[in-house]
Coordinates of C-alpha atoms (C1' of nucleotides) in Angstrom, one line a residue:
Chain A
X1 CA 92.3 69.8 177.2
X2 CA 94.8 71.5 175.1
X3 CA 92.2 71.1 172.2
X4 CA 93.0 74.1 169.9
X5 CA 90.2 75.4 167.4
X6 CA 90.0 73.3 164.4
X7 CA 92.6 73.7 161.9
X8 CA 96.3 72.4 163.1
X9 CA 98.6 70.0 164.6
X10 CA 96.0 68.6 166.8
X11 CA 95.3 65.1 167.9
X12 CA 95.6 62.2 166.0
X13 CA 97.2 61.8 162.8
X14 CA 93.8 60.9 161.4
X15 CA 92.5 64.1 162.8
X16 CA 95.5 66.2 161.1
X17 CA 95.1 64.7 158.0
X18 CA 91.6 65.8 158.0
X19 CA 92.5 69.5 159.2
X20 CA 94.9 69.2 156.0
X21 CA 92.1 67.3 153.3
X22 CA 89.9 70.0 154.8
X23 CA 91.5 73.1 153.8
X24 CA 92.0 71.9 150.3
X25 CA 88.7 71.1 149.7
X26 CA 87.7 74.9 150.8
X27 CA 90.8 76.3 149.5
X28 CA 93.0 75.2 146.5
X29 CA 90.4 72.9 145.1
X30 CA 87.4 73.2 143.3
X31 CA 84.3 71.2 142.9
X32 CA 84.8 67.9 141.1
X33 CA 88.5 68.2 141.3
X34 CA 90.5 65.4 142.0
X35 CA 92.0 65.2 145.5
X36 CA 95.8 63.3 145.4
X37 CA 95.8 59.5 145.5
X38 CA 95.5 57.8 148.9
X39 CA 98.9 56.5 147.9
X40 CA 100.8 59.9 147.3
X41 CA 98.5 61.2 150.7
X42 CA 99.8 58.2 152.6
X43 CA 103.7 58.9 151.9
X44 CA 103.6 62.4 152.0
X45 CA 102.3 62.2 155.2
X46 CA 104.1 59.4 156.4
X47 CA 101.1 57.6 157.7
X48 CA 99.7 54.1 156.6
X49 CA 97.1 54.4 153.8
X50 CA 94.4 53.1 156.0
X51 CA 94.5 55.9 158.4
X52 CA 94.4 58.1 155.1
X53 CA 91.4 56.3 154.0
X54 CA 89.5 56.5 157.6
X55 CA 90.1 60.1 156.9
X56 CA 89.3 60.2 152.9
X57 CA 85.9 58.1 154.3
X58 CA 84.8 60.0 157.0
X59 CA 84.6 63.5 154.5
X60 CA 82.8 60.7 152.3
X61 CA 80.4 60.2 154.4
X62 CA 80.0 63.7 155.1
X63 CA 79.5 64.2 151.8
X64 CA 82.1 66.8 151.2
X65 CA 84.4 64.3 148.8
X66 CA 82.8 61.8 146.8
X67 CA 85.3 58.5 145.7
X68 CA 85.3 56.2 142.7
X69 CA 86.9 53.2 142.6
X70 CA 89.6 53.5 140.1
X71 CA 89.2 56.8 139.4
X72 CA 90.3 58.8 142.2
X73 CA 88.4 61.1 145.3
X74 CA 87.1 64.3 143.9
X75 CA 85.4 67.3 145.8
X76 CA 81.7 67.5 145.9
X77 CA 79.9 69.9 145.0
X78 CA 79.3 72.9 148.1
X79 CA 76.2 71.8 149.7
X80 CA 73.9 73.6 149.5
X81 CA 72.5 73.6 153.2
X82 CA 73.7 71.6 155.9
X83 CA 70.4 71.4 158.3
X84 CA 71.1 67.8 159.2
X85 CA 73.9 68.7 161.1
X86 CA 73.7 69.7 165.0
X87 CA 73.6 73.6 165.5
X88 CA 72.3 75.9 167.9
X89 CA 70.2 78.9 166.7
X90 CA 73.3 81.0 167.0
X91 CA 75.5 78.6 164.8
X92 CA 73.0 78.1 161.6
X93 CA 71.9 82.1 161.7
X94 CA 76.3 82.7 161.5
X95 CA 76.1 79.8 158.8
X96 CA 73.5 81.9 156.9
X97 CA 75.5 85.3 157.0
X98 CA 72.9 86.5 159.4
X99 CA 74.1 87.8 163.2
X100 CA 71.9 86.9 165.8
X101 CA 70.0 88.3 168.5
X102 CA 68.0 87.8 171.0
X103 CA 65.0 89.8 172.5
X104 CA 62.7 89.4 175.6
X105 CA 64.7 86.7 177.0
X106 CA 63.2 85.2 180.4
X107 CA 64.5 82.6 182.4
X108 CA 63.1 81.3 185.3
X109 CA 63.0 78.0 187.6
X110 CA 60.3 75.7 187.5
X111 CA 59.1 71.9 188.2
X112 CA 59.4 70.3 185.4
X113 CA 55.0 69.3 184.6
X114 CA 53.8 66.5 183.0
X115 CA 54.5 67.2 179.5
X116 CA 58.0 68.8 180.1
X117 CA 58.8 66.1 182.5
X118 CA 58.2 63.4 180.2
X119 CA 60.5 64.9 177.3
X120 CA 63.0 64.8 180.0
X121 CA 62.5 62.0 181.2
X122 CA 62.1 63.4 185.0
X123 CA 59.7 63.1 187.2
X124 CA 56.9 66.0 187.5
X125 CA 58.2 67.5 189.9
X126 CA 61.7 67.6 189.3
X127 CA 63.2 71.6 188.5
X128 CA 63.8 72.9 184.8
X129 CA 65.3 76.0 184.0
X130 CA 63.2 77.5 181.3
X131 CA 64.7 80.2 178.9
X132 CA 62.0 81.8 176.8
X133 CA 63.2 84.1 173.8
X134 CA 62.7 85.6 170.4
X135 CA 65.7 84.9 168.6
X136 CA 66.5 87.4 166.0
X137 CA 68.6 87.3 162.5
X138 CA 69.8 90.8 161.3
X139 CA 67.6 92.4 164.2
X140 CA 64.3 90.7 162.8
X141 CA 62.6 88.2 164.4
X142 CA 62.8 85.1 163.3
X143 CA 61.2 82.5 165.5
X144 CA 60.2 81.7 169.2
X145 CA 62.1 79.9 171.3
X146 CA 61.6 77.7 174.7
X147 CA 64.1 75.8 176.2
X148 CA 64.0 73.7 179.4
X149 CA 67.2 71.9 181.0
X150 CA 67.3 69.9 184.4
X151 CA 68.1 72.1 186.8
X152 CA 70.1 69.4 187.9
X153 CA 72.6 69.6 185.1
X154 CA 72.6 73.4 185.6
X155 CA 72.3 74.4 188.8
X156 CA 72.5 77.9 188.8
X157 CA 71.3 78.8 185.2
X158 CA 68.4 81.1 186.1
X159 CA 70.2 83.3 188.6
X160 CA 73.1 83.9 186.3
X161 CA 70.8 84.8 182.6
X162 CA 71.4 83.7 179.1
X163 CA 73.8 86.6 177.4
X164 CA 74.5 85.0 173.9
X165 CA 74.6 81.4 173.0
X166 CA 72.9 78.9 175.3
X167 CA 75.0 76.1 173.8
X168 CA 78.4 77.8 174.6
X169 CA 77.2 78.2 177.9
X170 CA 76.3 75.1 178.6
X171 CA 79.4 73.8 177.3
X172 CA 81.9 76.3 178.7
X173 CA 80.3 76.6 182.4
X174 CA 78.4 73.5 182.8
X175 CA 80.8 71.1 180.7
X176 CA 77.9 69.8 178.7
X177 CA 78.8 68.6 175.8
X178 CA 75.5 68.1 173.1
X179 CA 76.1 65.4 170.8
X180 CA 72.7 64.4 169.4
X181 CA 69.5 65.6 169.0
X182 CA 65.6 64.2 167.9
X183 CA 63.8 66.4 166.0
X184 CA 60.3 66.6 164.9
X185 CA 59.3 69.1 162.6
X186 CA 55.4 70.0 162.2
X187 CA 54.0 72.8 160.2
X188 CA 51.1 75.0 161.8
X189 CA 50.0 78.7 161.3
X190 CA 50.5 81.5 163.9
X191 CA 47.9 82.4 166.4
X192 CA 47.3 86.3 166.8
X193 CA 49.8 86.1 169.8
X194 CA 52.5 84.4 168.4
X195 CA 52.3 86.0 164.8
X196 CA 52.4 89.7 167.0
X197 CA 55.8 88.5 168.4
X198 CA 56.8 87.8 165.2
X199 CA 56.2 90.8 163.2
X200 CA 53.6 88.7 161.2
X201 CA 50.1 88.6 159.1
X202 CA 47.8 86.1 161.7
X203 CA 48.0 82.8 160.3
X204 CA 51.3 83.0 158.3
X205 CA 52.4 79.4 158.0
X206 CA 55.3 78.5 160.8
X207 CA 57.1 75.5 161.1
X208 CA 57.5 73.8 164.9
X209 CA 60.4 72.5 166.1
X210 CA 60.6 70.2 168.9
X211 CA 63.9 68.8 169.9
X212 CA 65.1 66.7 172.6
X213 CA 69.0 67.0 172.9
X214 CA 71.4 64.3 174.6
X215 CA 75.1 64.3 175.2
X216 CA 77.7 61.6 174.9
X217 CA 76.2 59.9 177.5
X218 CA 73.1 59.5 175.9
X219 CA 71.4 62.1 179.3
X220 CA 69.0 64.2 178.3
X221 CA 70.2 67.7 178.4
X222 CA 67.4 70.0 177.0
X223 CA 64.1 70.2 175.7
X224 CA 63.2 72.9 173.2
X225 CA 59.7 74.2 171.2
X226 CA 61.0 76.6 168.7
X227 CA 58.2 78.2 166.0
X228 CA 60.1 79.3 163.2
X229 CA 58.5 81.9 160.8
X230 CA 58.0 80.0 157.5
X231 CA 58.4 82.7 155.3
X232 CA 62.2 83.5 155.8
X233 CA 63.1 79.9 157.1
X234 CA 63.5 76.4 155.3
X235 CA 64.5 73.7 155.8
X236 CA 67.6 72.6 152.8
X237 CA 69.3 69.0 153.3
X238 CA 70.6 66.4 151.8
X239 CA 70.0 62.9 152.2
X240 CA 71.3 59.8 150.9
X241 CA 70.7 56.1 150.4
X242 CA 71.4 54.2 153.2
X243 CA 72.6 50.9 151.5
X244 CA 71.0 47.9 152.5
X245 CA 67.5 46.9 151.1
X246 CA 66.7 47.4 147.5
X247 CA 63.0 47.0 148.4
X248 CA 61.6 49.8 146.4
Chain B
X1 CA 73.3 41.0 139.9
X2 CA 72.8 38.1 142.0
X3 CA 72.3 40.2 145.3
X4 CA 69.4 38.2 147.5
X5 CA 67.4 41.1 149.4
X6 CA 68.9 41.9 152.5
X7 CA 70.2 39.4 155.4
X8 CA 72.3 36.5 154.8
X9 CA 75.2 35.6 153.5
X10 CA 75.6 38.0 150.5
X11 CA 79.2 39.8 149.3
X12 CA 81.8 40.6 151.4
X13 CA 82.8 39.7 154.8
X14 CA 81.7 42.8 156.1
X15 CA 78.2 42.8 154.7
X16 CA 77.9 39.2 156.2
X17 CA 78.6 40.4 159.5
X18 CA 76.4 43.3 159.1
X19 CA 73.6 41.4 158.3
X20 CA 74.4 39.3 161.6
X21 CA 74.8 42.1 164.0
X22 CA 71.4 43.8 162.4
X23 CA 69.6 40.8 162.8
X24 CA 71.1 40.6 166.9
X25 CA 69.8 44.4 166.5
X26 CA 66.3 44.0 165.7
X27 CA 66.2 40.1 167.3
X28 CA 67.6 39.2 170.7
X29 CA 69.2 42.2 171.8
X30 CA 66.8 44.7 173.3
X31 CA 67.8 48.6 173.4
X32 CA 71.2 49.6 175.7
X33 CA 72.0 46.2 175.9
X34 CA 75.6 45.1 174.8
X35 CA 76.9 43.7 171.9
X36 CA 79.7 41.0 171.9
X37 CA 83.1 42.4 172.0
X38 CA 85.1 43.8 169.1
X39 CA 87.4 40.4 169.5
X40 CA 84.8 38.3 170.0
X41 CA 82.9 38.7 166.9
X42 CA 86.5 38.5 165.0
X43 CA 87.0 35.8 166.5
X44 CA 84.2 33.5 166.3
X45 CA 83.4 35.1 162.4
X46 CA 87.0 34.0 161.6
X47 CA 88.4 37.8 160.8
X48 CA 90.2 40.8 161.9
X49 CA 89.3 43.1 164.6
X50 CA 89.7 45.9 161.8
X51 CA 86.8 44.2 159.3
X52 CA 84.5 43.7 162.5
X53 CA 85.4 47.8 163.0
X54 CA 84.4 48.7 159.9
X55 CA 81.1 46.8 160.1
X56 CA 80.2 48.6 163.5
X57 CA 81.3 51.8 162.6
X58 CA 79.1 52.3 160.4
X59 CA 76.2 51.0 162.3
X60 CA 77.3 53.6 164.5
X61 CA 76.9 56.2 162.0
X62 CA 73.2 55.2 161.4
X63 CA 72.8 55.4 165.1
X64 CA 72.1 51.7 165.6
X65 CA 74.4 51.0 168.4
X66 CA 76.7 53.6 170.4
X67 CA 80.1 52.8 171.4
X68 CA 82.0 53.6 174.5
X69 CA 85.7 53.5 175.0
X70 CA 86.3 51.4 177.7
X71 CA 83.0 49.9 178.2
X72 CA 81.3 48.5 174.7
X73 CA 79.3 48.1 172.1
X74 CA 75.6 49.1 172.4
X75 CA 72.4 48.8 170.8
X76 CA 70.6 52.0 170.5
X77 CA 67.2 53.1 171.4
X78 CA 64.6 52.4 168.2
X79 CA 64.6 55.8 166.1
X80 CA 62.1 57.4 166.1
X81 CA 62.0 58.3 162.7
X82 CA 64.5 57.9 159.9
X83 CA 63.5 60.7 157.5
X84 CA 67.0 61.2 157.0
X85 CA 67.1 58.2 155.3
X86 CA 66.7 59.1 151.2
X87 CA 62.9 57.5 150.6
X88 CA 60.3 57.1 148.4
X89 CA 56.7 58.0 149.5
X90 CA 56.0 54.4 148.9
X91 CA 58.6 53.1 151.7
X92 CA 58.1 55.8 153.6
X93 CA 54.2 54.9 154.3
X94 CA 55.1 51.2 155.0
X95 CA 57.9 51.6 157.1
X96 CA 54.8 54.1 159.3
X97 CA 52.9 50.7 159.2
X98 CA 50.5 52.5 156.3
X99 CA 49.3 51.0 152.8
X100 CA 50.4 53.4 150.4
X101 CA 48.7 54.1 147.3
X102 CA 47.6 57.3 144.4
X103 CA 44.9 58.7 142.9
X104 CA 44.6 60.6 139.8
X105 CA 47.8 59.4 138.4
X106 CA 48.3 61.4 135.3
X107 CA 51.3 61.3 133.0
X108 CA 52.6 63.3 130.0
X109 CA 55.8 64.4 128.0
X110 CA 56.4 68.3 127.8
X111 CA 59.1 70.5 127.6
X112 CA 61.4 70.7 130.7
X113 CA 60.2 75.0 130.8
X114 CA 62.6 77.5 132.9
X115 CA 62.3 76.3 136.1
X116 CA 61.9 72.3 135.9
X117 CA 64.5 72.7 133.1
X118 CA 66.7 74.4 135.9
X119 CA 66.1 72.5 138.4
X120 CA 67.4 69.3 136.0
X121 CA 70.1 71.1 134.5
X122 CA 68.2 70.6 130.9
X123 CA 67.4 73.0 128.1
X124 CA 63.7 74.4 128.8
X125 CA 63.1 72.7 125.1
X126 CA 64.3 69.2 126.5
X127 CA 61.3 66.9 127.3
X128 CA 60.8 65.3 130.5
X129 CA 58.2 63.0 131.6
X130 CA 55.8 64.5 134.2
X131 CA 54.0 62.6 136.9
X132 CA 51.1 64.1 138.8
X133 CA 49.4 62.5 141.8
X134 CA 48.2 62.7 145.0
X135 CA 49.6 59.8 147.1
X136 CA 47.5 58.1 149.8
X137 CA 47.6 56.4 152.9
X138 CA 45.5 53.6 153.8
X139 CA 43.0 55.3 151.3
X140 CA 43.2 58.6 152.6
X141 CA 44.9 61.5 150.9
X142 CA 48.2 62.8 151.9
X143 CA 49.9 64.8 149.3
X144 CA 49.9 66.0 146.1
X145 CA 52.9 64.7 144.4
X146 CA 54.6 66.4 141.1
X147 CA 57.6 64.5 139.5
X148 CA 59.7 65.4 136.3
X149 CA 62.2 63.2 135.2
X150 CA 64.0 63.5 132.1
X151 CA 62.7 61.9 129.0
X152 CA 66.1 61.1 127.6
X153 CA 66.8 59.0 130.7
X154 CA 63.7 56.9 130.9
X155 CA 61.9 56.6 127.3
X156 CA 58.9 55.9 127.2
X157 CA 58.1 56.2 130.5
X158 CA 54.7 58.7 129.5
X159 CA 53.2 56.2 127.0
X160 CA 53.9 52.9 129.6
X161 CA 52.2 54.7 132.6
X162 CA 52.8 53.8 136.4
X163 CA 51.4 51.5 138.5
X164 CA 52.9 51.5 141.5
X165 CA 56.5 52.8 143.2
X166 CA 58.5 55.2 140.2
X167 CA 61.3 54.4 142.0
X168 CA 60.9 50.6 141.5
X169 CA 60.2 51.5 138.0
X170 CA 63.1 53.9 137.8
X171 CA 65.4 50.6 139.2
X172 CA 64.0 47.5 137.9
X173 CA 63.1 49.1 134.1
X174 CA 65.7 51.6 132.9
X175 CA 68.4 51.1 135.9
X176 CA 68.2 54.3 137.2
X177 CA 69.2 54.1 141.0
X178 CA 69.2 56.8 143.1
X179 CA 71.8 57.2 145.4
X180 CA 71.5 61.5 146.8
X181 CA 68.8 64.2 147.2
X182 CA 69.1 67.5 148.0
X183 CA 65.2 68.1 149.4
X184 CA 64.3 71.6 150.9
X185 CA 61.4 71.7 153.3
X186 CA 59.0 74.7 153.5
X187 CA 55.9 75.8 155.7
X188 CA 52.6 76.9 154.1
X189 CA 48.8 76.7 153.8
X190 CA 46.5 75.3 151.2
X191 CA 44.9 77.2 148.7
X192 CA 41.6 76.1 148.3
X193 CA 41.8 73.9 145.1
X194 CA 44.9 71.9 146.7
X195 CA 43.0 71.8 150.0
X196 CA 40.1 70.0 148.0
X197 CA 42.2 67.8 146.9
X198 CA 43.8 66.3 149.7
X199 CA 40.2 66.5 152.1
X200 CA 41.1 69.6 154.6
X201 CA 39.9 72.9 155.3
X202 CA 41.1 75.9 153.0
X203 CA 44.6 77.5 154.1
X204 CA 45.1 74.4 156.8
X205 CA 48.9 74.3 157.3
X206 CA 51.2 72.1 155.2
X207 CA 54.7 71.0 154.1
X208 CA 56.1 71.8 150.4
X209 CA 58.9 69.5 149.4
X210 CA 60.9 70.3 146.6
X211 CA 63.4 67.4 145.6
X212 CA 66.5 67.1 143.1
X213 CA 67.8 63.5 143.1
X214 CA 70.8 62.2 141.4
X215 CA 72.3 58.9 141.4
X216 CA 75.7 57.5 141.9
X217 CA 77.4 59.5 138.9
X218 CA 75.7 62.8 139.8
X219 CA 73.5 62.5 137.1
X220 CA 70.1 64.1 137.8
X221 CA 67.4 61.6 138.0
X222 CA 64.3 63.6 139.2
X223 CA 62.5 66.6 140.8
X224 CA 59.9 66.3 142.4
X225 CA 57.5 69.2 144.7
X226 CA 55.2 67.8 146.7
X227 CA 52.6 69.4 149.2
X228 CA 52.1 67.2 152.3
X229 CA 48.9 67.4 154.6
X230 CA 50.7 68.4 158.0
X231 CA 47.9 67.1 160.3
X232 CA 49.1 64.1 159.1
X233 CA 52.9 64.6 158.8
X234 CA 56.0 65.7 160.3
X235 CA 59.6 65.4 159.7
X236 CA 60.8 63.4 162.9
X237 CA 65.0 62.8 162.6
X238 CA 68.2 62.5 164.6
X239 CA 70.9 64.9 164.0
X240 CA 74.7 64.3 165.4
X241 CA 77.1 66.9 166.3
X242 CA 79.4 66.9 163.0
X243 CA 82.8 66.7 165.0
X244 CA 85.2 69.8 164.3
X245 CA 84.3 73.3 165.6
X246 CA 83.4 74.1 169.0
X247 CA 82.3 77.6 167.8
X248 CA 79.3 77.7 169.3
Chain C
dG1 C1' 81.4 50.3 205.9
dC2 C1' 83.4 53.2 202.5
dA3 C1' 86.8 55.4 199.7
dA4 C1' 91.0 55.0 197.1
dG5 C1' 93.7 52.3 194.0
dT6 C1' 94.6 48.9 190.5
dG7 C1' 94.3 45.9 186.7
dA8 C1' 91.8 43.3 183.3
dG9 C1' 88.9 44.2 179.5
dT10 C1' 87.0 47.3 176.1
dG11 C1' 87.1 50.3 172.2
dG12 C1' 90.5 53.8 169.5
dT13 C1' 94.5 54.6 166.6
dA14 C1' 98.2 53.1 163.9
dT15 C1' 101.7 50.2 161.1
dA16 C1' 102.9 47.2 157.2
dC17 C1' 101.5 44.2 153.8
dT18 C1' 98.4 41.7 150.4
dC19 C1' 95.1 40.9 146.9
dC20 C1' 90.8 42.4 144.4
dA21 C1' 87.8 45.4 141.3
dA22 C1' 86.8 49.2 138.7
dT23 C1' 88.5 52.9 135.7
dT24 C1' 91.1 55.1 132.2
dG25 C1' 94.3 56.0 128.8
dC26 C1' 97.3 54.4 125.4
dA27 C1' 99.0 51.2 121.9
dC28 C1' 98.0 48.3 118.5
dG29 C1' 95.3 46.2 114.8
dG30 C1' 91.6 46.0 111.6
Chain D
dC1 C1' 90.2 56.3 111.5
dC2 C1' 88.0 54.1 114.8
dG3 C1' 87.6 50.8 118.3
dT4 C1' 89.2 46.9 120.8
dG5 C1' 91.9 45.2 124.4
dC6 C1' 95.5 45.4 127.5
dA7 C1' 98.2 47.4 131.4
dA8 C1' 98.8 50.9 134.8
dT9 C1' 96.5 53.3 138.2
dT10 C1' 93.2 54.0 141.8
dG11 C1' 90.0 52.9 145.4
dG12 C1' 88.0 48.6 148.2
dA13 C1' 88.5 44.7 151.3
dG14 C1' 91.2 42.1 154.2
dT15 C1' 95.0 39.9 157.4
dA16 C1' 98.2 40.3 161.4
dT17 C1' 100.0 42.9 165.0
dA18 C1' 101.0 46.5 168.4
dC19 C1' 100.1 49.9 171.7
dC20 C1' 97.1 53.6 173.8
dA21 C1' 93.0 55.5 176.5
dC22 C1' 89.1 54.8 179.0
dT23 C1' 85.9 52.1 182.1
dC24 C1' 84.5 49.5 185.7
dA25 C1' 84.5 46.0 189.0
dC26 C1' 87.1 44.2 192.5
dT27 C1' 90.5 44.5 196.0
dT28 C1' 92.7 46.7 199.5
dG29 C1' 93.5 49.7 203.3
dC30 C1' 91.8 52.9 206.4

DNA sequence: GCAAGTGAGTGGTATACTCCAATTGCACGG
DNA sequence: CCGTGCAATTGGAGTATACCACTCACTTGC
């Protein structure tokens, strides 16, 4: 429980090392610099090298070092968008230098419905709370957002509001954690009532979001429709090879 | 350069067993239900629990199976999607069950210009070979497709022409393989010409790719902007929680 | 009958060691 | 002076072993 932030003596030694490999790669070093042998890590830390390469892997994979046999690991360069990962609306407006907002927020208690139900996986009639918002970046709007959650899971969520972040809510008072995520992204063009909410020429180009979120646990924990303004939102990611099959 | 396709009994130890847990994946073993144990498979595959680890760790990390402390090894639900995974157009349609195919393939060698030239870290004087097509799906458009790669890297690419996948080309012909892309997704509308093209109404909605891929030695292979059709397309992918950070 | 407790079995982390494969720089020879 | 080749260095793959943390089914006791 004792979990501090992110950067420390917590946890495993794996997890330490990773704090420490971390903080080089956004401090001391620069891009395509070379990061110490696994070796020299491995002593200095007075771990085994496999737990230093688990550690040296895991950035791999996250693409934040990049290694060459024989050579040595080097830092990649920044990336330059990190959609792929998991973040709430509040997270990736913070990660764009943006503070965010919300406006006309509405939550209420409802049976679930067929469509709703199904993305849930619940029956029909089973209770959602549904939060209903224009989330904002620097004040402007920037898209429209519905969220439903079991009420189940929540009980209690539409008597007490949504202040900030619905993710640190649902983490802090509820204790759910959201690991994963399906998305589906769709482009469209704003109707006359959605581009008004917007601040928006009728029939600007939008992108939709839908998003089913699941925990640990693989339970489903929210459903959200989100219509992002296209004209002040991309989508930047990067994506890699996933070994296996050459079959072009 | 002897590497058969994909399953069997190809490199290392870990690759073998790979193979073998995929094809348990995709064969007998229907979604949620367990794999054999960690020491089983090391035991019956003659290695250590460690190399077995390693081989289903990283089907973890492509979200094949989950793994619970305590309980097991699972297979995962089928993705929905796996637009994550770096593609060509060409796989892309046949792993959606669609014949892909182009029309109006058109290629040339001109100047790289400002922004291609950027875009591939050339000089705007540098040539680069440009492909222009519009990529179809069992017959039937579904984007217009502009590619630029570097003349240096692929000569004679303009004057051979392409028949089918540039990426097979890219591999099989001058061993270009790429490995990363950095692709950034936007929402917009057809203009009318495009929209003749690809066989919608004017302004109908629509994605526009743009795509920098490098291979294995961060050399830049490609860019590419395509405009897909999005009555026909979405961007359907699983996103994880990226450890660290509870900020939410 | 049902809840609490417990233990076997599972994945998670770590040590210590070995050999292989790719890279790179330096010395040596043409 | 250039390049060829060798040796040191670095990451990649693997073995053998130990102990921890969590789960879950079964037993036990009320």
């Amino acid at each position: 429980m004792a979990e501090t932030a992110g950067n420390g003596r917590t946890g495993t030694k794996g997890a330490q090392l990773r704090s420490y490999l971390l903080g080089l790669i956004e401090g001391e070093l620069k891009p395509h610099e070379k990061l110490p042998t696994e070796r020299d890590l491995a002593e200095t830390f007075g771990v085994t090298r496999l737990t230093v390469r688990r550690a040296l892997d895991q950035l791999g994979y996250e693409g934040r070092v990049y290694r060459t046999q024989g050579a040595g690991t080097f830092v990649s360069e920044p990336r330059i968008a990190k959609s792929v990962e998991l973040t709430s609306f509040t997270q990736d407006m913070r990660a764009r230098g943006l503070v965010p907002g919300s406006l006309d927020t509405m939550v209420e208690e409802i049976p679930a419905g067929a469509e709703i139900g199904a993305r849930l996986a619940l029956s029909p009639r089973d209770l959602v709370a549904h939060i209903s918002r224009v989330r904002t970046a620097d004040g402007e709007p920037m898209c429209i957002e519905n969220t439903y959650v079991p009420a189940k899971l929540a009980p209690g969520l539409a008597a007490r509001g949504i202040t900030g972040s619905l993710y640190q809510m649902l983490t802090e008072t509820y204790h759910l954690k959201i690991e994963k995520a399906e998305q589906s992204i769709h482009a469209t063009v704003l109707d006359p009532p959605l581009a008004k909410l917007l601040g928006v020429p009728e029939f600007s180009p939008a992108f939709k979001v839908l998003r089913v979120a699941y925990d640990a646990k693989n339970q489903r924990i929210e459903y959200a429709e989100s219509v992002y303004r296209a004209d002040r939102y991309s989508y930047d990611f990067v994506i890699f090879r996933t070994s296996r099959d050459n079959t072009n």
